[in-house]
């Protein structure tokens, strides 16, 4: 039996890592030789979850085609967010909760995309559909993914399905979702030891929008000034990324997890997109976006609509 890699997107977040582990475990229970891997460094929030539930960090892999012929994608589908050599392997399955873009295959596949707040919510249903019991530590990881993606159920992406799944998973894992979740988010929001380069790449995704090339990075903070006090250095590093990748716009979203607002730092030759799309004025390249916490639901679609309508 050939090995199959299961992995989430580059610059992995808690959902990408935990869902890769959880789905690989399900596939192994069903007889597949599946290994969870990662395409980037593990952030502090994810590490907190892994430590709490005694889970190993998936192996870091730079390319996949040199080891396997078949892969399963979780928490992403867009090619620029996946393994660099994704075109050299067969994608067997995709389990995701994002928009579908830049994705095609030469073979039929199992594709499951649902408008829920987290990939792990879909995985919980897959465990049930396949009659496989969720282990205690796996339940904890899946709960962690839901808490992370939903910002402890405060994000507009959070659905009742996510809340119900989290409740059941918390019972299996033997933890209180609210208290554990706050501790996990606080662990991820501790940015004191992060370099500027790490801050802008911890959770960054690149998106084609119309004819424009946009990268959106997001960090969660208890005090946004922990990040923005380093603005000059941030701008230097972001400008280098813009030059290297030929980006039209780079948006750093600093989300206040206590007040559920975000401050954006926008650079590039199309920063007017942020101003016009959100009806704000950038001052010193920054603007406060009240009530905005979700990149998937409140930032990517808004900017995509702007660029699409402009072209």
Tab-separated table of C-alpha atoms in Angstrom:
chain	number	residue	atom	x	y	z
A	1	UNK	CA	0.000	0.000	0.000
A	2	UNK	CA	1.393	3.381	-1.016
A	3	UNK	CA	1.745	6.137	1.540
A	4	UNK	CA	-0.518	9.161	1.231
A	5	UNK	CA	0.353	12.576	2.658
A	6	UNK	CA	-2.376	14.613	4.360
A	7	UNK	CA	-1.651	18.306	4.757
A	8	UNK	CA	-3.021	21.816	5.056
A	9	UNK	CA	-1.848	25.086	3.536
A	10	UNK	CA	1.515	26.838	3.711
A	11	UNK	CA	2.101	28.962	6.817
A	12	UNK	CA	-0.172	26.511	8.626
A	13	UNK	CA	-2.616	27.569	11.314
A	14	UNK	CA	-4.197	25.400	13.986
A	15	UNK	CA	-6.915	24.082	11.689
A	16	UNK	CA	-4.401	23.071	9.007
A	17	UNK	CA	-2.203	21.170	11.444
A	18	UNK	CA	-4.892	19.624	13.644
A	19	UNK	CA	-7.161	18.673	10.764
A	20	UNK	CA	-4.252	17.006	8.965
A	21	UNK	CA	-3.564	14.932	12.076
A	22	UNK	CA	-7.241	14.140	12.661
A	23	UNK	CA	-7.979	13.158	9.066
A	24	UNK	CA	-4.812	11.086	8.710
A	25	UNK	CA	-5.896	9.231	11.866
A	26	UNK	CA	-9.334	8.543	10.367
A	27	UNK	CA	-7.837	7.339	7.094
A	28	UNK	CA	-5.476	5.035	9.016
A	29	UNK	CA	-8.428	3.621	10.919
A	30	UNK	CA	-10.002	2.913	7.520
A	31	UNK	CA	-6.903	1.097	6.262
A	32	UNK	CA	-4.961	3.795	4.436
A	33	UNK	CA	-1.243	4.385	4.983
A	34	UNK	CA	-1.717	8.095	5.694
A	35	UNK	CA	0.814	10.467	7.224
A	36	UNK	CA	0.042	14.025	8.354
A	37	UNK	CA	2.700	16.510	7.305
A	38	UNK	CA	3.100	20.286	7.401
A	39	UNK	CA	4.246	22.875	4.862
A	40	UNK	CA	5.594	25.381	7.372
A	41	UNK	CA	6.459	26.169	10.969
A	42	UNK	CA	4.009	25.539	13.794
A	43	UNK	CA	2.810	28.692	15.552
A	44	UNK	CA	2.561	29.137	19.327
A	45	UNK	CA	-1.198	28.622	19.432
A	46	UNK	CA	-0.965	25.325	17.563
A	47	UNK	CA	1.962	24.192	19.690
A	48	UNK	CA	-0.128	24.853	22.798
A	49	UNK	CA	-2.836	22.566	21.435
A	50	UNK	CA	-0.361	19.848	20.473
A	51	UNK	CA	1.271	19.977	23.895
A	52	UNK	CA	-2.052	19.951	25.736
A	53	UNK	CA	-3.265	16.857	23.928
A	54	UNK	CA	0.094	15.055	23.710
A	55	UNK	CA	0.289	15.071	19.926
A	56	UNK	CA	3.451	14.970	17.864
A	57	UNK	CA	4.256	17.817	15.523
A	58	UNK	CA	3.802	16.581	11.941
A	59	UNK	CA	6.960	16.283	9.895
A	60	UNK	CA	8.014	19.351	7.907
A	61	UNK	CA	8.121	18.613	4.175
A	62	UNK	CA	9.357	20.990	1.479
A	63	UNK	CA	8.193	18.963	-1.539
A	64	UNK	CA	5.862	15.976	-1.741
A	65	UNK	CA	6.403	14.315	-5.128
A	66	UNK	CA	9.798	12.950	-4.123
A	67	UNK	CA	8.105	10.826	-1.416
A	68	UNK	CA	4.535	10.071	-2.489
A	69	UNK	CA	2.363	9.891	-5.587
A	70	UNK	CA	-0.944	10.702	-3.889
A	71	UNK	CA	-2.030	13.378	-1.411
A	72	UNK	CA	-5.074	14.618	0.474
A	73	UNK	CA	-5.580	18.339	1.026
A	74	UNK	CA	-7.303	19.740	4.102
A	75	UNK	CA	-8.181	23.359	4.873
A	76	UNK	CA	-7.196	24.631	1.416
A	77	UNK	CA	-7.518	24.041	-2.289
A	78	UNK	CA	-5.802	26.977	-4.021
A	79	UNK	CA	-2.579	25.877	-5.650
A	80	UNK	CA	-0.458	28.818	-4.558
A	81	UNK	CA	-1.257	27.903	-0.948
A	82	UNK	CA	-0.309	24.247	-1.388
A	83	UNK	CA	2.903	22.284	-1.901
A	84	UNK	CA	5.131	23.804	-4.573
A	85	UNK	CA	5.041	20.569	-6.588
A	86	UNK	CA	1.349	19.830	-6.106
A	87	UNK	CA	0.978	19.475	-9.886
A	88	UNK	CA	3.290	16.434	-9.791
A	89	UNK	CA	1.071	14.310	-7.534
A	90	UNK	CA	-2.500	13.042	-7.653
A	91	UNK	CA	-4.933	14.773	-5.296
A	92	UNK	CA	-7.185	12.028	-3.932
A	93	UNK	CA	-9.366	14.188	-1.705
A	94	UNK	CA	-9.999	17.744	-0.579
A	95	UNK	CA	-11.726	18.562	2.703
A	96	UNK	CA	-12.149	22.317	2.955
A	97	UNK	CA	-14.290	25.264	4.006
A	98	UNK	CA	-12.866	28.025	1.816
A	99	UNK	CA	-13.674	29.425	-1.601
A	100	UNK	CA	-12.656	27.244	-4.556
A	101	UNK	CA	-10.108	28.846	-6.879
A	102	UNK	CA	-7.134	27.881	-9.065
A	103	UNK	CA	-7.937	24.200	-8.650
A	104	UNK	CA	-8.263	21.464	-11.216
A	105	UNK	CA	-7.285	17.804	-11.434
A	106	UNK	CA	-6.759	15.291	-14.205
A	107	UNK	CA	-8.520	12.532	-12.254
A	108	UNK	CA	-11.815	12.322	-10.385
A	109	UNK	CA	-11.554	12.911	-6.643
A	110	UNK	CA	-13.565	13.142	-3.450
A	111	UNK	CA	-14.179	16.838	-2.812
A	112	UNK	CA	-15.962	17.980	0.331
A	113	UNK	CA	-16.398	21.714	0.829
A	114	UNK	CA	-18.932	23.068	3.294
A	115	UNK	CA	-19.721	26.639	4.405
A	116	UNK	CA	-18.793	26.074	8.038
A	117	UNK	CA	-16.243	27.829	10.203
A	118	UNK	CA	-13.643	25.092	10.360
A	119	UNK	CA	-12.411	22.013	8.511
A	120	UNK	CA	-12.514	20.025	11.752
A	121	UNK	CA	-16.290	20.474	11.880
A	122	UNK	CA	-16.523	18.603	8.581
A	123	UNK	CA	-14.106	15.947	9.823
A	124	UNK	CA	-16.294	15.273	12.841
A	125	UNK	CA	-19.110	14.370	10.451
A	126	UNK	CA	-16.750	12.163	8.446
A	127	UNK	CA	-15.814	10.224	11.576
A	128	UNK	CA	-19.505	9.660	12.295
A	129	UNK	CA	-20.330	8.743	8.697
A	130	UNK	CA	-17.574	6.121	8.729
A	131	UNK	CA	-18.521	4.746	12.140
A	132	UNK	CA	-15.167	5.549	13.712
A	133	UNK	CA	-14.931	6.702	17.312
A	134	UNK	CA	-12.934	9.877	17.898
A	135	UNK	CA	-10.057	9.360	20.323
A	136	UNK	CA	-9.741	11.718	23.293
A	137	UNK	CA	-6.593	13.491	22.092
A	138	UNK	CA	-7.864	13.758	18.519
A	139	UNK	CA	-11.083	15.308	19.822
A	140	UNK	CA	-8.983	17.872	21.671
A	141	UNK	CA	-7.088	18.776	18.518
A	142	UNK	CA	-10.298	19.102	16.514
A	143	UNK	CA	-11.794	21.288	19.245
A	144	UNK	CA	-8.653	23.443	19.131
A	145	UNK	CA	-9.067	23.910	15.386
A	146	UNK	CA	-12.683	25.062	15.765
A	147	UNK	CA	-11.824	27.454	18.580
A	148	UNK	CA	-8.970	28.897	16.538
A	149	UNK	CA	-10.918	29.409	13.320
A	150	UNK	CA	-13.973	30.772	15.121
A	151	UNK	CA	-12.037	32.965	17.571
A	152	UNK	CA	-13.810	31.167	20.398
A	153	UNK	CA	-17.150	31.302	18.528
A	154	UNK	CA	-17.010	35.083	17.944
A	155	UNK	CA	-16.127	35.055	14.247
A	156	UNK	CA	-18.890	35.619	11.663
A	157	UNK	CA	-17.692	32.426	9.997
A	158	UNK	CA	-18.803	30.420	13.025
A	159	UNK	CA	-21.987	28.413	12.448
A	160	UNK	CA	-24.240	26.475	14.780
A	161	UNK	CA	-22.658	23.335	13.375
A	162	UNK	CA	-19.268	24.515	14.618
A	163	UNK	CA	-20.649	25.305	18.070
A	164	UNK	CA	-22.411	21.945	18.341
A	165	UNK	CA	-19.343	20.062	17.135
A	166	UNK	CA	-17.112	21.910	19.609
A	167	UNK	CA	-19.437	21.045	22.484
A	168	UNK	CA	-19.340	17.343	21.665
A	169	UNK	CA	-15.583	17.353	21.075
A	170	UNK	CA	-14.968	19.150	24.386
A	171	UNK	CA	-16.911	16.421	26.186
A	172	UNK	CA	-14.834	13.709	24.525
A	173	UNK	CA	-11.594	15.579	25.241
A	174	UNK	CA	-12.596	16.267	28.834
A	175	UNK	CA	-12.017	20.023	28.787
A	176	UNK	CA	-14.089	23.173	29.161
A	177	UNK	CA	-14.164	24.777	25.719
A	178	UNK	CA	-14.359	28.367	26.954
A	179	UNK	CA	-11.537	28.273	29.501
A	180	UNK	CA	-9.271	26.059	27.411
A	181	UNK	CA	-10.007	28.115	24.324
A	182	UNK	CA	-9.112	31.415	25.949
A	183	UNK	CA	-5.831	29.967	27.227
A	184	UNK	CA	-5.008	28.654	23.749
A	185	UNK	CA	-5.800	31.947	22.022
A	186	UNK	CA	-3.731	33.852	24.583
A	187	UNK	CA	-0.811	31.516	23.936
A	188	UNK	CA	-1.070	32.313	20.239
A	189	UNK	CA	-1.389	36.040	20.909
A	190	UNK	CA	1.903	36.188	22.790
A	191	UNK	CA	4.053	37.757	20.067
A	192	UNK	CA	6.913	39.064	22.179
A	193	UNK	CA	9.480	36.599	20.864
A	194	UNK	CA	8.461	36.818	17.204
A	195	UNK	CA	10.636	38.517	14.614
A	196	UNK	CA	8.998	40.881	12.148
A	197	UNK	CA	9.535	38.340	9.382
A	198	UNK	CA	7.742	35.727	11.474
A	199	UNK	CA	4.866	38.086	12.244
A	200	UNK	CA	4.028	38.651	8.585
A	201	UNK	CA	4.379	34.992	7.639
A	202	UNK	CA	2.761	33.212	10.606
A	203	UNK	CA	-0.573	33.064	8.811
A	204	UNK	CA	-0.163	34.571	5.347
A	205	UNK	CA	-2.010	33.579	2.193
A	206	UNK	CA	-1.664	34.775	-1.370
A	207	UNK	CA	-4.752	35.394	-3.503
A	208	UNK	CA	-5.244	36.296	-7.165
A	209	UNK	CA	-7.952	38.966	-7.308
A	210	UNK	CA	-8.958	39.991	-10.785
A	211	UNK	CA	-5.693	40.927	-12.476
A	212	UNK	CA	-4.067	41.746	-9.152
A	213	UNK	CA	-1.870	39.726	-6.847
A	214	UNK	CA	-2.693	40.177	-3.165
A	215	UNK	CA	-1.215	38.710	0.008
A	216	UNK	CA	-3.108	38.882	3.301
A	217	UNK	CA	-1.405	38.043	6.577
A	218	UNK	CA	-3.204	37.887	9.900
A	219	UNK	CA	-2.005	37.833	13.493
A	220	UNK	CA	-4.086	37.719	16.654
A	221	UNK	CA	-3.120	39.967	19.546
A	222	UNK	CA	-4.374	40.959	22.958
A	223	UNK	CA	-2.877	44.434	22.406
A	224	UNK	CA	-2.478	45.463	18.755
A	225	UNK	CA	0.292	47.846	19.777
A	226	UNK	CA	2.438	44.810	20.494
A	227	UNK	CA	2.590	44.489	16.717
A	228	UNK	CA	2.132	48.021	15.415
A	229	UNK	CA	4.818	49.497	17.665
A	230	UNK	CA	7.202	47.838	15.183
A	231	UNK	CA	5.575	49.432	12.149
A	232	UNK	CA	8.712	50.851	10.521
A	233	UNK	CA	10.431	47.478	10.600
A	234	UNK	CA	7.239	45.746	9.469
A	235	UNK	CA	6.963	48.040	6.455
A	236	UNK	CA	10.559	47.368	5.402
A	237	UNK	CA	10.052	43.609	5.475
A	238	UNK	CA	6.630	43.788	3.803
A	239	UNK	CA	8.033	45.945	1.011
A	240	UNK	CA	10.711	43.323	0.394
A	241	UNK	CA	7.994	40.650	0.100
A	242	UNK	CA	6.048	42.856	-2.322
A	243	UNK	CA	9.152	43.304	-4.486
A	244	UNK	CA	10.131	39.623	-4.399
A	245	UNK	CA	6.659	38.299	-5.263
A	246	UNK	CA	5.500	41.108	-7.528
A	247	UNK	CA	2.488	41.817	-5.312
A	248	UNK	CA	0.048	44.640	-5.944
A	249	UNK	CA	-1.111	44.744	-2.348
A	250	UNK	CA	-0.009	43.331	0.995
A	251	UNK	CA	-2.429	43.622	3.904
A	252	UNK	CA	-1.374	42.778	7.444
A	253	UNK	CA	-4.468	42.243	9.597
A	254	UNK	CA	-3.840	42.619	13.328
A	255	UNK	CA	-6.887	41.253	15.126
A	256	UNK	CA	-7.773	42.246	18.670
A	257	UNK	CA	-9.128	38.976	20.080
A	258	UNK	CA	-10.689	40.676	23.102
A	259	UNK	CA	-12.570	43.462	21.298
A	260	UNK	CA	-13.189	41.624	17.979
A	261	UNK	CA	-11.816	44.427	15.770
A	262	UNK	CA	-8.845	44.548	13.429
A	263	UNK	CA	-6.308	47.157	12.439
A	264	UNK	CA	-4.880	46.754	8.952
A	265	UNK	CA	-1.489	47.826	7.669
A	266	UNK	CA	-1.635	48.082	3.875
A	267	UNK	CA	1.266	48.527	1.460
A	268	UNK	CA	1.663	48.263	-2.310
A	269	UNK	CA	0.554	50.153	-5.390
A	270	UNK	CA	-3.141	49.370	-4.855
A	271	UNK	CA	-3.755	50.351	-1.239
A	272	UNK	CA	-6.741	52.397	-2.400
A	273	UNK	CA	-8.539	49.038	-2.626
A	274	UNK	CA	-8.651	48.874	1.173
A	275	UNK	CA	-9.922	52.442	1.451
A	276	UNK	CA	-12.622	52.106	-1.165
A	277	UNK	CA	-13.729	48.578	-0.231
A	278	UNK	CA	-14.136	49.460	3.448
A	279	UNK	CA	-14.890	53.177	3.172
A	280	UNK	CA	-11.960	54.069	5.408
A	281	UNK	CA	-8.954	56.371	5.083
A	282	UNK	CA	-5.502	54.932	5.591
A	283	UNK	CA	-3.504	57.109	7.934
A	284	UNK	CA	0.174	56.252	8.085
A	285	UNK	CA	-0.807	53.164	6.039
A	286	UNK	CA	-3.177	51.974	8.801
A	287	UNK	CA	-6.929	51.821	9.348
A	288	UNK	CA	-9.251	50.355	11.971
A	289	UNK	CA	-11.853	47.921	10.659
A	290	UNK	CA	-14.554	47.699	13.324
A	291	UNK	CA	-16.017	44.241	13.804
A	292	UNK	CA	-13.735	42.652	11.208
A	293	UNK	CA	-12.012	39.477	12.416
A	294	UNK	CA	-12.346	36.949	9.592
A	295	UNK	CA	-10.024	36.966	6.605
A	296	UNK	CA	-12.123	34.299	4.888
A	297	UNK	CA	-15.482	36.021	5.211
A	298	UNK	CA	-14.826	39.721	5.820
A	299	UNK	CA	-11.612	40.475	3.930
A	300	UNK	CA	-10.979	38.138	0.988
A	301	UNK	CA	-14.500	38.400	-0.523
A	302	UNK	CA	-14.672	42.175	0.006
A	303	UNK	CA	-11.328	42.821	-1.689
A	304	UNK	CA	-12.015	40.218	-4.383
A	305	UNK	CA	-15.277	41.987	-5.287
A	306	UNK	CA	-13.457	45.320	-5.441
A	307	UNK	CA	-10.708	44.082	-7.757
A	308	UNK	CA	-13.120	42.079	-9.922
A	309	UNK	CA	-15.396	45.063	-10.428
A	310	UNK	CA	-12.460	47.364	-11.144
A	311	UNK	CA	-11.172	45.137	-13.954
